Coordinates of C-alpha atoms in Angstrom, one line a residue:
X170 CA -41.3 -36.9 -34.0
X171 CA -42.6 -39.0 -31.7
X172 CA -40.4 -41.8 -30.0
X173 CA -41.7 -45.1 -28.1
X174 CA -39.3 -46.2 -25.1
X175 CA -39.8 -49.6 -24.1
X176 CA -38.0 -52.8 -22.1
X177 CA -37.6 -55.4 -24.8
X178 CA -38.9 -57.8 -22.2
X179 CA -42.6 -59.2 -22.1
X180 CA -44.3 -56.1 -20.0
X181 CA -42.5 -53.7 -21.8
X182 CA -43.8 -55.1 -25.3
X183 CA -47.2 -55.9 -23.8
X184 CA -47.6 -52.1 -22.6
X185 CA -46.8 -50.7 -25.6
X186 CA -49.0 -52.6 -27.8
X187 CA -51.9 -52.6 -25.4
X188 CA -51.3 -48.6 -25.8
X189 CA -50.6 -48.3 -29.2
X190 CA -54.0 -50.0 -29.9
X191 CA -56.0 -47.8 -28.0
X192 CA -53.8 -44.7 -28.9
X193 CA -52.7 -45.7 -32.6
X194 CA -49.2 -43.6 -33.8
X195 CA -48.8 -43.3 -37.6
X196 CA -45.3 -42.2 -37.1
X197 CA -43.4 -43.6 -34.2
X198 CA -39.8 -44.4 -33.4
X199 CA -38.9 -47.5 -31.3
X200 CA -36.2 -47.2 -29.0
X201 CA -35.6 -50.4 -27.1
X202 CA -33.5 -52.7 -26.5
X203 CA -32.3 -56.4 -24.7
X204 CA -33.8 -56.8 -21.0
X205 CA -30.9 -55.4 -19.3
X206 CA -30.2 -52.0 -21.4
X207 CA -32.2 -49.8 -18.9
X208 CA -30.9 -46.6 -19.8
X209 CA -32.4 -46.3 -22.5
X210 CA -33.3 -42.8 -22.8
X211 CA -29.5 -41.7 -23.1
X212 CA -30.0 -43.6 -26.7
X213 CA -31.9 -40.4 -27.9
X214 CA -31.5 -37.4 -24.8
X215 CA -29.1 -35.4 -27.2
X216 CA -31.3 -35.6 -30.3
X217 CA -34.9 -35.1 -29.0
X218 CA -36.0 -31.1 -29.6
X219 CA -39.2 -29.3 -27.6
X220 CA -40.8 -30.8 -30.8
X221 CA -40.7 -34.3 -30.2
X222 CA -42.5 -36.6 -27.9
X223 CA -42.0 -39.7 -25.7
X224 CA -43.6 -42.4 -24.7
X225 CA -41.4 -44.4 -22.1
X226 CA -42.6 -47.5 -20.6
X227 CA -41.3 -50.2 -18.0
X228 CA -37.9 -48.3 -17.7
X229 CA -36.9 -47.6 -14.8
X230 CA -36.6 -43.8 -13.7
X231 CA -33.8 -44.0 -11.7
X232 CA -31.6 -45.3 -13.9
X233 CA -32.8 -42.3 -16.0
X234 CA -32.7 -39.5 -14.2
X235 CA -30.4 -37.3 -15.9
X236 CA -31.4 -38.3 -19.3
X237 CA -34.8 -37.1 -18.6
X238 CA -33.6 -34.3 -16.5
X239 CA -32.1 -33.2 -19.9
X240 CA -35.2 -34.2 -21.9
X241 CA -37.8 -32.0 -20.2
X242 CA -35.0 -29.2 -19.9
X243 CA -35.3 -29.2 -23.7
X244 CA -39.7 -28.8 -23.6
X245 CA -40.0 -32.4 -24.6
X246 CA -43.3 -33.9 -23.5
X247 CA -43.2 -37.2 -21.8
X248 CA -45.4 -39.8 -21.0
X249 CA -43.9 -42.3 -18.6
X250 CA -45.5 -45.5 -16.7
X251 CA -43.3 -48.0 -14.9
X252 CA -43.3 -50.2 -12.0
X253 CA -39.1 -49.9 -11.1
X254 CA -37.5 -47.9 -8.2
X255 CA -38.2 -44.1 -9.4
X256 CA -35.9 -42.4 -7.4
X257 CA -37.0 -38.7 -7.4
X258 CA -39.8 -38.2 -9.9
X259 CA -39.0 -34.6 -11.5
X260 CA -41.6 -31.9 -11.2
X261 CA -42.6 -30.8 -14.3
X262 CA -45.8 -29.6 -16.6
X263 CA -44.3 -31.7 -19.3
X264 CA -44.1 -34.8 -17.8
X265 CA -47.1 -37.0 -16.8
X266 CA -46.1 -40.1 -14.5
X267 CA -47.9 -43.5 -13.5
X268 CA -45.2 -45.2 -11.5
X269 CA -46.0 -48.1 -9.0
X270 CA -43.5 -50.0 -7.7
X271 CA -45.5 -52.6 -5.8
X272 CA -44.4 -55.9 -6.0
X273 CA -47.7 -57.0 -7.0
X274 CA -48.1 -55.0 -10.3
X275 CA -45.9 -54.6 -13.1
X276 CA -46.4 -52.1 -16.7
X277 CA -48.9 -54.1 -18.1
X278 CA -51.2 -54.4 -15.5
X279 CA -50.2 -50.2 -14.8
X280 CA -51.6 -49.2 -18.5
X281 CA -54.2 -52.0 -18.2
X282 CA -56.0 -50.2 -15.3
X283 CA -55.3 -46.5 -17.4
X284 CA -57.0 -48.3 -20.1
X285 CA -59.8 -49.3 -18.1
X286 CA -59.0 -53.0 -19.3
X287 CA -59.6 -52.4 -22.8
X288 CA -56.9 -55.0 -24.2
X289 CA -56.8 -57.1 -20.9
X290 CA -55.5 -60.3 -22.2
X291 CA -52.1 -58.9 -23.6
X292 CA -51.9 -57.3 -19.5
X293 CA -52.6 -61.3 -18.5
X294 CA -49.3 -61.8 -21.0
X295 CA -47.3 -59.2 -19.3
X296 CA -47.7 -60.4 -15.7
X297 CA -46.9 -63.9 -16.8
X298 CA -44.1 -62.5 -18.5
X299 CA -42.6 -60.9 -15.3
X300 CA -43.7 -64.0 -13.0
X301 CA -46.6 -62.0 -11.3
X302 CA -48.8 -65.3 -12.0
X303 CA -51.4 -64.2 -8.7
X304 CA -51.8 -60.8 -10.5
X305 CA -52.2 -62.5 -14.0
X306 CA -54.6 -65.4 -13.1
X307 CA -56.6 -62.5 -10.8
X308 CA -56.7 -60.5 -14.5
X309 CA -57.4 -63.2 -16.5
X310 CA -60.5 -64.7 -13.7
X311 CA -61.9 -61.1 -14.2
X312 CA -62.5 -61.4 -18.2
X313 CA -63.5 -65.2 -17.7
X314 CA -60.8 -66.2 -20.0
X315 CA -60.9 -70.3 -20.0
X316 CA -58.0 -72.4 -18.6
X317 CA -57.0 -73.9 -21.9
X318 CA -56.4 -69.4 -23.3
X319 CA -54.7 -68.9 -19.4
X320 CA -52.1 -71.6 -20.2
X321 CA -51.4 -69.9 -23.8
X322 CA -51.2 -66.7 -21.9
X323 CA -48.4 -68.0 -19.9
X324 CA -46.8 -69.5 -22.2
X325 CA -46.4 -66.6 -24.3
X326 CA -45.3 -64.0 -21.7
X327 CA -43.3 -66.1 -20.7
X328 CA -41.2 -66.9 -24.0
X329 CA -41.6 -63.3 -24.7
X330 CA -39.8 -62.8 -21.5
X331 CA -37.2 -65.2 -22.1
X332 CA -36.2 -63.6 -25.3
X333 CA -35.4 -60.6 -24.1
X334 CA -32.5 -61.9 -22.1
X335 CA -28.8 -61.3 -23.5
X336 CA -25.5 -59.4 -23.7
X337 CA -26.5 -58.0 -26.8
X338 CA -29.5 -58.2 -29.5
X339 CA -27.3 -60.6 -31.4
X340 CA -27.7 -63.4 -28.4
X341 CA -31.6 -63.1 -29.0
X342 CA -33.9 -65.4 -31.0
X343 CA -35.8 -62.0 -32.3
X344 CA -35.0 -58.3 -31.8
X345 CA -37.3 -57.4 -29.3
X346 CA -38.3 -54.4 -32.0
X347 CA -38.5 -57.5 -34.2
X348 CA -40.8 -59.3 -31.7
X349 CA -43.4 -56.1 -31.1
X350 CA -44.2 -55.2 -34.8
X351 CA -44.4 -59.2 -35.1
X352 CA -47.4 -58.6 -32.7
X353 CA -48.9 -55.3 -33.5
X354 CA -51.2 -56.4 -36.3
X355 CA -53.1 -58.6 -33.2
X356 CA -55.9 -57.3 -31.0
X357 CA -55.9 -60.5 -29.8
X358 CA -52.5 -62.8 -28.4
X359 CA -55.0 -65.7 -28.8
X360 CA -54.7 -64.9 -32.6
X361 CA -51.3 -64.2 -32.4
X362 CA -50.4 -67.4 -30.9
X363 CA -52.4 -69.7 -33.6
X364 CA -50.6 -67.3 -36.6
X365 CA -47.1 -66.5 -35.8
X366 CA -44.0 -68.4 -36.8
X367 CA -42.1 -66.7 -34.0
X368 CA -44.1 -69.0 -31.4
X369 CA -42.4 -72.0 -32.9
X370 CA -38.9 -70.2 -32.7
X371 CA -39.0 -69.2 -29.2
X372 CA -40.6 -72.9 -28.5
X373 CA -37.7 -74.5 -29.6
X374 CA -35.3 -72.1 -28.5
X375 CA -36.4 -72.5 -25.0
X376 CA -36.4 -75.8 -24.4
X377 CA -32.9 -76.7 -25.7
X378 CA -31.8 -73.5 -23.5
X379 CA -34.0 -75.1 -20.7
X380 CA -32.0 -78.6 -21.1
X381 CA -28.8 -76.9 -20.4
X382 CA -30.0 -74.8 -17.3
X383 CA -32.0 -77.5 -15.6
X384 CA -28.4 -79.7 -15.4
X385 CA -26.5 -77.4 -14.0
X386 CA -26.0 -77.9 -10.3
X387 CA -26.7 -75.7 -6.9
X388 CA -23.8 -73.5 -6.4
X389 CA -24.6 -72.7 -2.7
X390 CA -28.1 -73.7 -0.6
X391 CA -28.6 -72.1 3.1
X392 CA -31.5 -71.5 5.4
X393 CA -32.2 -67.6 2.9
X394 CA -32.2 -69.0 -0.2
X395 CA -30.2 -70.9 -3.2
X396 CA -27.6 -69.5 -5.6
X397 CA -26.6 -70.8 -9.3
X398 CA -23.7 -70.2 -11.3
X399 CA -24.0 -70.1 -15.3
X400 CA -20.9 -70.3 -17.5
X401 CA -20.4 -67.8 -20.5
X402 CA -22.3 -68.7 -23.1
X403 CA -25.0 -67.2 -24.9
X404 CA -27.9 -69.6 -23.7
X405 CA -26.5 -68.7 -20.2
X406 CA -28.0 -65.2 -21.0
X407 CA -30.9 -66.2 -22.7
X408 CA -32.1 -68.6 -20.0
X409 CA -31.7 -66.1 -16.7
X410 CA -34.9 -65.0 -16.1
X411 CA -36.9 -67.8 -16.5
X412 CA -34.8 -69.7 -15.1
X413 CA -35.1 -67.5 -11.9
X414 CA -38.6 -67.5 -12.4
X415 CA -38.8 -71.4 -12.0
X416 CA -36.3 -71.8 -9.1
X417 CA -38.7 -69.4 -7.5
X418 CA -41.7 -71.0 -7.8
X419 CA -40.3 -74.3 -7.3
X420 CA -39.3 -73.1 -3.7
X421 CA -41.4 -70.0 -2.8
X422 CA -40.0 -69.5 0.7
X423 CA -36.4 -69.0 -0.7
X424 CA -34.5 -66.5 -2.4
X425 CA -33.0 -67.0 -5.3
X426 CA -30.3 -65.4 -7.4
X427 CA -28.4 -66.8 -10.8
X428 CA -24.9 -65.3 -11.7
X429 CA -23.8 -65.8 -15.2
X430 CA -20.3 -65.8 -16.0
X431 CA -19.5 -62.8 -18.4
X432 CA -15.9 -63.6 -19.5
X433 CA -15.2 -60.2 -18.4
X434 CA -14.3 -61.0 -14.9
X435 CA -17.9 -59.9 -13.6
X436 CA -21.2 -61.6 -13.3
X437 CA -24.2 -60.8 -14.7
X438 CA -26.8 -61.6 -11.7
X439 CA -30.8 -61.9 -11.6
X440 CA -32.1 -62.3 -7.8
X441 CA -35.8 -63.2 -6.7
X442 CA -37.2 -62.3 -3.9
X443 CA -39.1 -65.1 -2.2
X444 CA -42.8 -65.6 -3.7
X445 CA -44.0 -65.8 0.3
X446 CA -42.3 -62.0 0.8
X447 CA -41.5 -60.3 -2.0
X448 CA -39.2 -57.5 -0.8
X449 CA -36.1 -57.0 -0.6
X450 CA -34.1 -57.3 -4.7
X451 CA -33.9 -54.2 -5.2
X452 CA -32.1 -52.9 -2.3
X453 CA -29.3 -55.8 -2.2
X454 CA -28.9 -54.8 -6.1
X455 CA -28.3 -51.2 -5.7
X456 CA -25.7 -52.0 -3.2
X457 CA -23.6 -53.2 -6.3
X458 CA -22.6 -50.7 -9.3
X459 CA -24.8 -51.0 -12.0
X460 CA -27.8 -52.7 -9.7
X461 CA -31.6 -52.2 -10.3
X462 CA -34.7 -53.4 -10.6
X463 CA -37.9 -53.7 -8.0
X464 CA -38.8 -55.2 -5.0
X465 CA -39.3 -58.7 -6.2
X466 CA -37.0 -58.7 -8.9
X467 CA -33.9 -57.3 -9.5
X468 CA -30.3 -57.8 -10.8
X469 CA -26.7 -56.8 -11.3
X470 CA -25.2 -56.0 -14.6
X471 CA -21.9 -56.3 -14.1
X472 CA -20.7 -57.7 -10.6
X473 CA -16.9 -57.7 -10.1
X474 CA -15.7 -61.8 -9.4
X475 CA -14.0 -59.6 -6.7
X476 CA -17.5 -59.1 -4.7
X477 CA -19.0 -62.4 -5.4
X478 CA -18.3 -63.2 -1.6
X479 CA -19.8 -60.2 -0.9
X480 CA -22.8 -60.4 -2.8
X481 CA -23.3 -64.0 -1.2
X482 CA -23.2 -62.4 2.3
X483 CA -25.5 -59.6 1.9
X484 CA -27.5 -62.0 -0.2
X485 CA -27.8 -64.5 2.8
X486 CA -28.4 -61.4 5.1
X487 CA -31.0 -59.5 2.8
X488 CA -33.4 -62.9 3.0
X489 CA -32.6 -63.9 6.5
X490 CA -35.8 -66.4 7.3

């Protein structure tokens, strides 16, 4: 059996279809999940036998690394591009790795370049998805895609992007499994945007998410950067990484992080790096249990309330001007 392991955020749905048209699979499992389920590969590292094979994309490594210690233990073949913090990439026959974890790339644009730009406009998606517009519109000026197909681009990475954002599938307009056979039967997301009923969905879901966002007020402004506070509610979730995204490039020489209220007595938190010097995310993040993510982007699963002072400290200290 062969298994495809994929972020149910834009990139990780715009990797695996650009692959899966140039490398069709009769018979493939999806594993996947909302935005924040990174591990992933614990879902199936008990089952998978030296007969089985994976395809893992835009999952971070790290937050891997004894599931697919255990996988290639077993024989299992994997195939594995990502542009997350890696950690230590194991060294093994069985395991062939693209992982870049510039701030400047993402999945998408990683299989793109393996693919020799085969399926280029659904890697334009995929950066617009994870709020690498430079690298998107740089894509998208190399095909000589016109400004009116650009702005659908965007548009749809980033409501694909937006949907993957929730506690659980159940806080999600579409399962993000949902969402990618919804777009497998497209070569083209030009096509998919003028057929789809899901367009409409994620449309209206969006803006009425957007509504509530946009009037909440600044929960703390200094000289590194601007933090937001969410309550718990499901559109809370929904809404976290665009909602980042748009802070960000609103004020591209700040920081940014959002913490939304998980009832739990934790936070769920998504930081930006500044757009002017994008470093930085992922290290404040790991500094907190169950952190992660890349230079530019990153975020916190569960922060304890207890740390929230803490977090705002290193936060300021992390993106010092």
């Amino acid at each position: 059996m062969h298994y495809d392991i994929f972020n149910g955020d834009a990139d990780g749905i715009c990797a695996l279809h650009q692959l899966r048209l140039a490398e069709p699979k009769k018979l493939s499992t999806l594993v996947t999940g909302v935005k924040r389920d990174v591990k992933l590969l614990s879902h199936i590292s008990e089952s998978v036998t030296a007969a089985d094979s994976l395809t893992v994309l835009d999952v971070s490594m790290d937050s891997n690394k004894d599931a697919i210690a255990q996988i290639l233990n077993k024989g299992v073949a994997v195939f594995y591009a990502d542009h997350h913090f890696a950690g230590e990439i194991p060294k093994s026959g069985l395991l062939e790795a693209h992982i870049d974890p510039s701030a400047d790339t993402c999945t998408s644009l990683i299989i793109d370049s393996l693919l020799g730009g085969r399926y280029k406009p659904w890697a334009v998606v995929g950066a617009f998805g994870d709020n690498l517009h430079d690298a998107a519109l740089e894509a998208a000026g190399s095909i000589k895609l016109k400004d009116t197909d650009i702005k659908a681009l965007r548009e749809l990475g980033e409501l694909l992007n937006y949907n993957g954002y929730g506690a659980q599938v159940s806080d999600l307009h579409c399962a993000p499994q949902s969402l990618y056979e919804a777009i497998r039967p497209f070569e083209s997301p030009i096509d998919f945007i003028g057929s789809s009923s899901v367009m409409e969905k994620l449309r209206l879901g969006f803006k009425s998410d957007m509504h509530n966002a946009r009037a909440q007020k600044t929960y703390l402004a200094n000289a590194s950067g601007r933090v937001f506070m969410f309550p718990p509610e499901p559109w809370s979730r929904r809404v976290a990484g665009v909602f980042s995204n748009e802070k960000a490039r609103e004020r591209p020489e700040l920081a940014h992080a959002l913490l939304v209220d998980n009832d739990d007595g934790t936070y769920l938190v998504s930081v930006r790096a500044p757009l002017e010097r994008k470093a930085g995310a992922d290290r404040l993040c790991r500094a907190f249990p169950t952190g992660g993510g890349r230079a530019a982007a990153a975020g916190v699963n569960f922060l304890s309330a207890a740390r929230l002072a803490e977090f705002v400290e290193k936060f300021t200290e992390t993106f010092s001007p």
